């Protein structure tokens, strides 16, 4: 379908096209479309822009990734379909390993995700030969790479399921997530929750990483000042303020 770029919902329509295409190619599962719909609804409430709390969280996440001994970015089908190039750029900027790691696991789909990321310029992508398990999860959901997620000290898990995020926390890792729903379990238990669209977030992460690299004092300050609970409260306040403003709008 050809979408004119003057369309007011251009970005949103393009994202839908990319995901539908992803389903056809076997990159995205149908459940991924539903998860995207939940994300879209929150993005609509937020205003489809990167709000101040999201920018602060992006800075903190970039700081954690730069500081990490072994940072890993986990990529699922939706992320690969929506922003493979930007994810690879972000991984390069922070020096992170990329691992294809999916909730509805089939080897064929992992292979597709790895292929997409390599086409986007990734040198190495883990995930095809999982040789370790995330503790406390059943077999397919727990599979991961020993030199990837399993041994990471800091993991970025965009669009993650709550149970898996919890299990990663349980292994003592610093968990960073990108999730448009500030109320999801993943959002609540992560150390840094970026409430932003993954498509807007990945370029910001790359930008902040190049800005912060080498500036240890600033990274220290950002990490010590960041408070995830407070940040999520700011996001909810932003949504509440927008809705309160709309109350005075007439719909007839
Ligand atoms: P939890 O298990 O953490 O409570 P959930 O069950 O609501 O989460 P999942 O389907 O497990 O959700 O994960 C998908 C999450 O990703 C949703 O919270 C959704 O809001 C979010 N999401 C979907 N698309 C995007 C996107 N493009 N950018 C950022 N977040 C997104
Ligand atoms: Mg879930």
CSV table of C-alpha atoms in Angstrom, one decimal, residues 82-228:
chain,number,residue,atom,x,y,z
A,82,UNK,CA,10.2,-1.7,13.0
A,83,UNK,CA,13.8,-0.5,13.4
A,84,UNK,CA,16.5,-2.9,12.6
A,85,UNK,CA,18.9,-0.2,11.3
A,86,UNK,CA,18.4,2.1,14.3
A,87,UNK,CA,18.9,-0.9,16.7
A,88,UNK,CA,22.2,-1.8,15.1
A,89,UNK,CA,23.3,1.8,15.2
A,90,UNK,CA,22.4,2.0,18.9
A,91,UNK,CA,24.3,-1.2,19.7
A,92,UNK,CA,27.4,0.1,17.9
A,93,UNK,CA,27.2,3.4,19.8
A,94,UNK,CA,27.1,1.8,23.2
A,95,UNK,CA,29.3,-1.2,22.3
A,96,UNK,CA,26.6,-3.8,23.0
A,97,UNK,CA,26.2,-7.4,21.8
A,98,UNK,CA,22.9,-8.1,20.0
A,99,UNK,CA,21.0,-11.2,20.7
A,100,UNK,CA,17.8,-12.3,18.9
A,101,UNK,CA,15.6,-13.5,21.7
A,102,UNK,CA,11.9,-14.1,21.3
A,103,UNK,CA,9.0,-15.1,23.4
A,104,UNK,CA,7.3,-17.3,20.8
A,105,UNK,CA,10.4,-19.1,19.8
A,106,UNK,CA,11.0,-21.0,16.6
A,107,UNK,CA,14.4,-21.5,15.0
A,108,UNK,CA,13.2,-20.3,11.7
A,109,UNK,CA,12.0,-17.0,13.2
A,110,UNK,CA,15.2,-16.4,15.1
A,111,UNK,CA,17.0,-17.0,11.8
A,112,UNK,CA,14.9,-14.3,10.1
A,113,UNK,CA,15.6,-11.8,12.8
A,114,UNK,CA,19.3,-12.5,12.7
A,115,UNK,CA,19.2,-12.1,8.9
A,116,UNK,CA,17.4,-8.8,9.2
A,117,UNK,CA,19.9,-7.4,11.7
A,118,UNK,CA,22.8,-8.6,9.6
A,119,UNK,CA,21.4,-6.8,6.6
A,120,UNK,CA,21.1,-3.8,8.7
A,121,UNK,CA,24.9,-3.9,9.3
A,122,UNK,CA,25.3,-6.0,12.5
A,123,UNK,CA,28.6,-8.0,12.4
A,124,UNK,CA,27.5,-10.6,14.9
A,125,UNK,CA,24.1,-11.5,16.2
A,126,UNK,CA,23.6,-14.2,18.9
A,127,UNK,CA,20.6,-16.3,19.5
A,128,UNK,CA,20.7,-19.1,16.9
A,129,UNK,CA,22.4,-21.6,19.1
A,130,UNK,CA,21.1,-21.0,22.6
A,131,UNK,CA,23.4,-22.8,25.2
A,132,UNK,CA,22.0,-21.4,28.4
A,133,UNK,CA,18.8,-20.7,30.2
A,134,UNK,CA,17.3,-17.7,32.0
A,135,UNK,CA,16.6,-19.1,35.4
A,136,UNK,CA,13.0,-19.6,36.5
A,137,UNK,CA,11.5,-19.7,33.0
A,138,UNK,CA,10.1,-22.7,31.1
A,139,UNK,CA,12.2,-24.2,28.3
A,140,UNK,CA,11.6,-22.2,25.1
A,141,UNK,CA,11.1,-18.9,26.9
A,142,UNK,CA,14.2,-19.3,28.9
A,143,UNK,CA,16.6,-20.2,26.1
A,144,UNK,CA,19.5,-17.7,25.6
A,145,UNK,CA,23.1,-17.4,24.7
A,146,UNK,CA,25.8,-18.0,27.4
A,147,UNK,CA,28.0,-15.3,26.0
A,148,UNK,CA,25.0,-13.0,25.4
A,149,UNK,CA,22.0,-12.4,27.7
A,150,UNK,CA,23.1,-15.1,30.2
A,151,UNK,CA,26.3,-13.5,31.2
A,152,UNK,CA,25.3,-9.8,30.6
A,153,UNK,CA,25.4,-7.4,33.5
A,154,UNK,CA,23.2,-4.9,31.7
A,155,UNK,CA,20.4,-5.9,29.3
A,156,UNK,CA,18.1,-3.8,27.2
A,157,UNK,CA,14.9,-5.7,26.6
A,158,UNK,CA,12.5,-3.6,24.4
A,159,UNK,CA,8.9,-4.7,24.3
A,160,UNK,CA,9.5,-7.4,26.9
A,161,UNK,CA,7.1,-9.7,28.7
A,162,UNK,CA,6.8,-9.1,32.4
A,163,UNK,CA,7.8,-12.6,33.5
A,164,UNK,CA,11.0,-12.6,31.5
A,165,UNK,CA,11.9,-9.1,32.7
A,166,UNK,CA,11.4,-10.3,36.3
A,167,UNK,CA,13.5,-13.4,35.7
A,168,UNK,CA,16.4,-11.3,34.4
A,169,UNK,CA,16.1,-9.1,37.5
A,170,UNK,CA,16.2,-12.2,39.5
A,171,UNK,CA,19.6,-13.1,38.0
A,172,UNK,CA,20.9,-9.8,39.3
A,173,UNK,CA,21.1,-7.9,36.0
A,174,UNK,CA,20.4,-4.3,35.5
A,175,UNK,CA,17.3,-4.4,33.3
A,176,UNK,CA,16.5,-1.6,30.9
A,177,UNK,CA,13.3,-1.6,28.8
A,178,UNK,CA,11.5,0.3,26.2
A,179,UNK,CA,7.7,0.1,26.7
A,180,UNK,CA,5.0,2.5,25.8
A,181,UNK,CA,2.8,1.2,28.6
A,182,UNK,CA,4.0,2.8,31.9
A,183,UNK,CA,1.7,0.4,33.8
A,184,UNK,CA,3.1,-2.9,32.5
A,185,UNK,CA,4.8,-5.3,34.8
A,186,UNK,CA,8.0,-4.9,32.8
A,187,UNK,CA,7.8,-1.1,33.2
A,188,UNK,CA,7.3,-1.4,36.9
A,189,UNK,CA,10.1,-3.8,37.7
A,190,UNK,CA,12.8,-2.6,35.3
A,191,UNK,CA,15.7,-0.4,36.6
A,192,UNK,CA,15.2,2.0,33.7
A,193,UNK,CA,11.9,2.2,31.7
A,194,UNK,CA,11.9,4.3,28.6
A,195,UNK,CA,8.2,5.1,27.9
A,196,UNK,CA,8.7,5.9,24.2
A,197,UNK,CA,8.2,4.3,20.9
A,198,UNK,CA,11.0,2.0,20.1
A,199,UNK,CA,11.4,3.7,16.7
A,200,UNK,CA,12.0,7.1,18.4
A,201,UNK,CA,14.0,5.6,21.2
A,202,UNK,CA,16.8,3.8,19.3
A,203,UNK,CA,18.1,6.9,17.5
A,204,UNK,CA,18.1,8.8,20.8
A,205,UNK,CA,20.0,6.1,22.6
A,206,UNK,CA,22.7,6.3,19.9
A,207,UNK,CA,22.8,10.1,20.1
A,208,UNK,CA,23.1,10.1,23.9
A,209,UNK,CA,25.7,7.4,23.9
A,210,UNK,CA,28.0,9.5,21.6
A,211,UNK,CA,27.3,12.6,23.7
A,212,UNK,CA,28.1,10.8,27.0
A,213,UNK,CA,31.0,8.6,26.0
A,214,UNK,CA,34.0,9.6,28.1
A,215,UNK,CA,32.1,12.1,30.3
A,216,UNK,CA,32.2,10.0,33.4
A,217,UNK,CA,31.2,12.9,35.7
A,218,UNK,CA,28.0,13.4,33.7
A,219,UNK,CA,27.2,9.7,33.6
A,220,UNK,CA,27.7,9.5,37.4
A,221,UNK,CA,25.3,12.4,37.9
A,222,UNK,CA,22.7,11.0,35.5
A,223,UNK,CA,22.8,7.5,37.1
A,224,UNK,CA,22.6,8.8,40.7
A,225,UNK,CA,19.8,11.2,40.0
A,226,UNK,CA,17.6,8.8,38.0
A,227,UNK,CA,14.6,7.3,39.8
A,228,UNK,CA,12.5,4.9,37.8
